[in-house]
Amino acid sequence: MAAKQPLSDVEDGLLAHLNANAEIPDSRSFASSLGVPHKDVEDVIKRLTAFRIVEMQDITKETWVLTDEAKGYAARGSPEVQLVAAIPPEGASKGALKERLGDVFDIGMKAAAKNKWIGFEKGNKDLVLRKVEDTRDELQEQLRRLENGEVIADKVIDDLKRRKLVTKEKSIWYSLKKGPEFVAKRKTLATDVTREHLKSGDWKDLEFKDYNYGAQGQPIAIGYSQPLLEVREAIQNIFLEMGFSEMPTNMYVESSFWNFDALFQPQQHPARDSHDTFFLKAPATTTQLPDDYLEKVKQVHQSGGHGSKGYGYDWKRDEAEKNLLRTHTTAVSTRMLYKLAQEKTFAPKRYYSIDRVFRNEAVDRTHLAEFHQIEGLICDYGLTLGDLIGVLEDFFSRLGMSKLRFKPAYNPYTEPSMEIFSYHDGLKKWVEIGNSGMFRPEMLLPMGLPEGVNVIAWGLSLERPTMILYGIDNIRDLFGPKVDFNLIKSSPICRLGL
Ligand code: PHE
């Protein structure tokens, strides 16, 4: 086949032919007369038909085409003739012939024996002898005729079919005539006015392509917001609208004291085990703990006070000094409350934080060893569980979760404590969305907060609501080293809910 011609040449050739001859009865022979693949002519026909420059009619025919095996025989001869041609006058061993002919050997032997073109000497079945001088290669002739599109007798076709040398194929080609918009040569429409057009004056005669106002713009190759950041910002705005101020959360490394002891979490509590918490090797301990407050924490653990019996065990400073990666942002809330208790006069506060926490967890579809926690707290005189429920309903309804249920729970640092559930309309079930409670007097009074001041607080992960809002079911697609960039790029700006 000739070198590839541009489609515009094929188009010019086709229009010139139609202009001179009024019709093209068979696009397939037209393609071979141009020396181009029928596919190219077909592309041009479809394009011209769309502009009504030509009119086409399908011609569908079932034809017999050669299989790959048959194409080989058409080019190199049938197996039986190849075999006979390979036998010298003195004969040849089967092994030698097989080596020369490869795959063709077995088929050639069978067909040649049937035609009685070969034979064997008595007693030597290995030496193949040639019985004929000249062999006409009828098979090759038939295959070549078929390849050229000639008509072949049905009997021959049946024979070829049996030998699996032909298969039936449906082919479509076209007959063409001039359409209502026929032109002998199509003008190429200009898409832009160029400097050259202006200089040469061509612009006066050019025809311009219409603008396609319906075309979509290119996707813009800019940065995309991480869903976690989007949801974080939305939640941050909710806190700000509700009059909360942000706590400083820039300490990933905490001492056990602020993460556990100050929260009245006993030293033998299972969460303080290395199976649950990442402890630091260096520096393994802290030297900076407020001594007088530490003494009060020790007292309340060992023997209670403020109406509590305490835990009644031997509290160890060593254990409190151990450094760890904070397991919850409640460590930050604790530091803030302590700071607040050191002020001369108490003033009510609303605080929030959103930042990273770490837990020694087995990673799976819903758990990572580091994630983000959202925490809110209010401290004031005389707060009740009713206040907590009211604030939670306000907060979560702003997040699009207005059906809430509460379940009694246990935290060492809150009493009462409640798990928070929300009804998910999409999932059609109640899902746990957070944890909450009123900080215990054993936590607040040793800090020095005035009697009668209560703290209501709640915490939840940032990942959970983000996954719900974006319909993501594997946390590893959202956060961590295996984040799915396509998911980040294609996630909608407007979400259900918030
Ligand atoms: N610290 C709790 C957690 O990690 C959340 C919480 C915060 C619970 C405040 C009660 C009060 O799940």
PDB file of N, CA and C and ligand atoms in Angstrom, residues 263 327-331 333 357 359 371 373-377 388 411 413-414 416-418 432 434-439 455-461, ligand 1:
ATOM      1  N   LEU A 263      -6.237  14.380  83.629  1.00  0.00           N
ATOM      2  CA  LEU A 263      -7.617  14.049  83.275  1.00  0.00           C
ATOM      3  C   LEU A 263      -8.190  12.951  84.180  1.00  0.00           C
ATOM      4  N   THR A 327      -2.723  11.413  72.433  1.00  0.00           N
ATOM      5  CA  THR A 327      -3.734  10.476  71.931  1.00  0.00           C
ATOM      6  C   THR A 327      -5.080  11.161  71.729  1.00  0.00           C
ATOM      7  N   HIS A 328      -5.229  12.340  72.300  1.00  0.00           N
ATOM      8  CA  HIS A 328      -6.451  13.118  72.070  1.00  0.00           C
ATOM      9  C   HIS A 328      -6.151  14.599  72.319  1.00  0.00           C
ATOM     10  N   THR A 329      -6.955  15.461  71.703  1.00  0.00           N
ATOM     11  CA  THR A 329      -6.739  16.895  71.900  1.00  0.00           C
ATOM     12  C   THR A 329      -7.318  17.360  73.231  1.00  0.00           C
ATOM     13  N   THR A 330      -7.898  16.431  73.989  1.00  0.00           N
ATOM     14  CA  THR A 330      -8.367  16.770  75.330  1.00  0.00           C
ATOM     15  C   THR A 330      -7.172  17.168  76.212  1.00  0.00           C
ATOM     16  N   ALA A 331      -5.948  16.699  75.810  1.00  0.00           N
ATOM     17  CA  ALA A 331      -4.731  17.139  76.508  1.00  0.00           C
ATOM     18  C   ALA A 331      -4.587  18.659  76.384  1.00  0.00           C
ATOM     19  N   SER A 333      -7.125  20.790  75.802  1.00  0.00           N
ATOM     20  CA  SER A 333      -8.209  21.400  76.587  1.00  0.00           C
ATOM     21  C   SER A 333      -7.826  21.460  78.066  1.00  0.00           C
ATOM     22  N   VAL A 357      -3.991  13.800  66.177  1.00  0.00           N
ATOM     23  CA  VAL A 357      -3.739  12.944  67.338  1.00  0.00           C
ATOM     24  C   VAL A 357      -3.211  11.593  66.835  1.00  0.00           C
ATOM     25  N   ARG A 359      -2.628   7.289  67.592  1.00  0.00           N
ATOM     26  CA  ARG A 359      -2.942   6.094  68.381  1.00  0.00           C
ATOM     27  C   ARG A 359      -2.303   4.882  67.734  1.00  0.00           C
ATOM     28  N   PHE A 371      -4.815  10.708  63.029  1.00  0.00           N
ATOM     29  CA  PHE A 371      -6.005  11.306  62.428  1.00  0.00           C
ATOM     30  C   PHE A 371      -6.248  12.651  63.103  1.00  0.00           C
ATOM     31  N   GLN A 373      -8.691  15.366  65.339  1.00  0.00           N
ATOM     32  CA  GLN A 373      -9.788  15.430  66.290  1.00  0.00           C
ATOM     33  C   GLN A 373     -10.348  16.852  66.346  1.00  0.00           C
ATOM     34  N   ILE A 374     -11.657  16.900  66.460  1.00  0.00           N
ATOM     35  CA  ILE A 374     -12.345  18.171  66.633  1.00  0.00           C
ATOM     36  C   ILE A 374     -12.820  18.176  68.082  1.00  0.00           C
ATOM     37  N   GLU A 375     -12.577  19.236  68.777  1.00  0.00           N
ATOM     38  CA  GLU A 375     -13.005  19.250  70.177  1.00  0.00           C
ATOM     39  C   GLU A 375     -13.579  20.617  70.527  1.00  0.00           C
ATOM     40  N   GLY A 376     -14.641  20.602  71.279  1.00  0.00           N
ATOM     41  CA  GLY A 376     -15.230  21.862  71.736  1.00  0.00           C
ATOM     42  C   GLY A 376     -15.503  21.784  73.225  1.00  0.00           C
ATOM     43  N   LEU A 377     -15.361  22.909  73.918  1.00  0.00           N
ATOM     44  CA  LEU A 377     -15.719  22.904  75.345  1.00  0.00           C
ATOM     45  C   LEU A 377     -16.264  24.273  75.757  1.00  0.00           C
ATOM     46  N   LEU A 388     -25.335  20.735  77.619  1.00  0.00           N
ATOM     47  CA  LEU A 388     -24.494  19.972  76.689  1.00  0.00           C
ATOM     48  C   LEU A 388     -25.318  19.478  75.496  1.00  0.00           C
ATOM     49  N   ASN A 411     -16.039   7.694  80.196  1.00  0.00           N
ATOM     50  CA  ASN A 411     -14.688   8.215  80.023  1.00  0.00           C
ATOM     51  C   ASN A 411     -14.162   8.461  81.432  1.00  0.00           C
ATOM     52  N   TYR A 413     -12.571  10.854  82.479  1.00  0.00           N
ATOM     53  CA  TYR A 413     -12.541  12.278  82.826  1.00  0.00           C
ATOM     54  C   TYR A 413     -13.893  12.970  82.749  1.00  0.00           C
ATOM     55  N   THR A 414     -14.944  12.277  82.304  1.00  0.00           N
ATOM     56  CA  THR A 414     -16.264  12.919  82.257  1.00  0.00           C
ATOM     57  C   THR A 414     -17.295  12.081  83.001  1.00  0.00           C
ATOM     58  N   PRO A 416     -21.658  12.895  83.783  1.00  0.00           N
ATOM     59  CA  PRO A 416     -21.959  11.790  82.866  1.00  0.00           C
ATOM     60  C   PRO A 416     -21.246  11.934  81.499  1.00  0.00           C
ATOM     61  N   SER A 417     -21.203  10.816  80.762  1.00  0.00           N
ATOM     62  CA  SER A 417     -20.610  10.806  79.428  1.00  0.00           C
ATOM     63  C   SER A 417     -21.644  10.287  78.440  1.00  0.00           C
ATOM     64  N   MET A 418     -21.580  10.780  77.219  1.00  0.00           N
ATOM     65  CA  MET A 418     -22.551  10.326  76.208  1.00  0.00           C
ATOM     66  C   MET A 418     -21.867  10.152  74.858  1.00  0.00           C
ATOM     67  N   GLU A 432     -22.381   6.476  64.711  1.00  0.00           N
ATOM     68  CA  GLU A 432     -21.751   7.153  65.836  1.00  0.00           C
ATOM     69  C   GLU A 432     -20.889   8.276  65.302  1.00  0.00           C
ATOM     70  N   GLY A 434     -19.584  10.959  67.614  1.00  0.00           N
ATOM     71  CA  GLY A 434     -18.722  11.627  68.590  1.00  0.00           C
ATOM     72  C   GLY A 434     -18.952  11.155  70.008  1.00  0.00           C
ATOM     73  N   ASN A 435     -18.216  11.797  70.898  1.00  0.00           N
ATOM     74  CA  ASN A 435     -18.208  11.428  72.306  1.00  0.00           C
ATOM     75  C   ASN A 435     -18.273  12.738  73.093  1.00  0.00           C
ATOM     76  N   SER A 436     -18.875  12.698  74.274  1.00  0.00           N
ATOM     77  CA  SER A 436     -19.049  13.956  74.998  1.00  0.00           C
ATOM     78  C   SER A 436     -19.215  13.709  76.490  1.00  0.00           C
ATOM     79  N   GLY A 437     -19.269  14.779  77.246  1.00  0.00           N
ATOM     80  CA  GLY A 437     -19.511  14.620  78.669  1.00  0.00           C
ATOM     81  C   GLY A 437     -19.254  15.907  79.437  1.00  0.00           C
ATOM     82  N   MET A 438     -19.415  15.788  80.783  1.00  0.00           N
ATOM     83  CA  MET A 438     -19.111  16.913  81.668  1.00  0.00           C
ATOM     84  C   MET A 438     -17.864  16.538  82.452  1.00  0.00           C
ATOM     85  N   PHE A 439     -16.818  17.381  82.376  1.00  0.00           N
ATOM     86  CA  PHE A 439     -15.569  17.039  83.048  1.00  0.00           C
ATOM     87  C   PHE A 439     -15.807  16.839  84.550  1.00  0.00           C
ATOM     88  N   VAL A 455     -17.713  22.173  83.202  1.00  0.00           N
ATOM     89  CA  VAL A 455     -17.210  22.202  81.817  1.00  0.00           C
ATOM     90  C   VAL A 455     -17.936  21.124  81.028  1.00  0.00           C
ATOM     91  N   ILE A 456     -18.607  21.539  79.963  1.00  0.00           N
ATOM     92  CA  ILE A 456     -19.213  20.553  79.056  1.00  0.00           C
ATOM     93  C   ILE A 456     -18.330  20.487  77.817  1.00  0.00           C
ATOM     94  N   ALA A 457     -18.125  19.289  77.297  1.00  0.00           N
ATOM     95  CA  ALA A 457     -17.163  19.137  76.205  1.00  0.00           C
ATOM     96  C   ALA A 457     -17.553  17.987  75.293  1.00  0.00           C
ATOM     97  N   TRP A 458     -17.075  18.054  74.066  1.00  0.00           N
ATOM     98  CA  TRP A 458     -17.298  16.933  73.136  1.00  0.00           C
ATOM     99  C   TRP A 458     -16.147  16.840  72.151  1.00  0.00           C
ATOM    100  N   GLY A 459     -16.005  15.665  71.593  1.00  0.00           N
ATOM    101  CA  GLY A 459     -14.932  15.448  70.631  1.00  0.00           C
ATOM    102  C   GLY A 459     -15.389  14.500  69.537  1.00  0.00           C
ATOM    103  N   LEU A 460     -14.822  14.695  68.338  1.00  0.00           N
ATOM    104  CA  LEU A 460     -15.125  13.778  67.224  1.00  0.00           C
ATOM    105  C   LEU A 460     -13.951  13.810  66.262  1.00  0.00           C
ATOM    106  N   SER A 461     -13.897  12.855  65.352  1.00  0.00           N
ATOM    107  CA  SER A 461     -12.803  12.890  64.389  1.00  0.00           C
ATOM    108  C   SER A 461     -13.231  13.740  63.197  1.00  0.00           C
TER     109      SER A 461
HETATM  110  N1  PHE B   1     -11.243  12.658  74.221  1.00  0.00           N
HETATM  111  C1  PHE B   1     -12.385  11.959  73.725  1.00  0.00           C
HETATM  112  C2  PHE B   1     -11.933  10.993  72.620  1.00  0.00           C
HETATM  113  O1  PHE B   1     -10.760  10.931  72.362  1.00  0.00           O
HETATM  114  C3  PHE B   1     -13.419  12.871  73.194  1.00  0.00           C
HETATM  115  C4  PHE B   1     -14.054  13.691  74.294  1.00  0.00           C
HETATM  116  C5  PHE B   1     -13.745  14.997  74.443  1.00  0.00           C
HETATM  117  C6  PHE B   1     -14.935  13.100  75.135  1.00  0.00           C
HETATM  118  C7  PHE B   1     -14.314  15.755  75.410  1.00  0.00           C
HETATM  119  C8  PHE B   1     -15.535  13.831  76.140  1.00  0.00           C
HETATM  120  C9  PHE B   1     -15.235  15.164  76.281  1.00  0.00           C
HETATM  121  O2  PHE B   1     -12.734  10.307  72.025  1.00  0.00           O
END
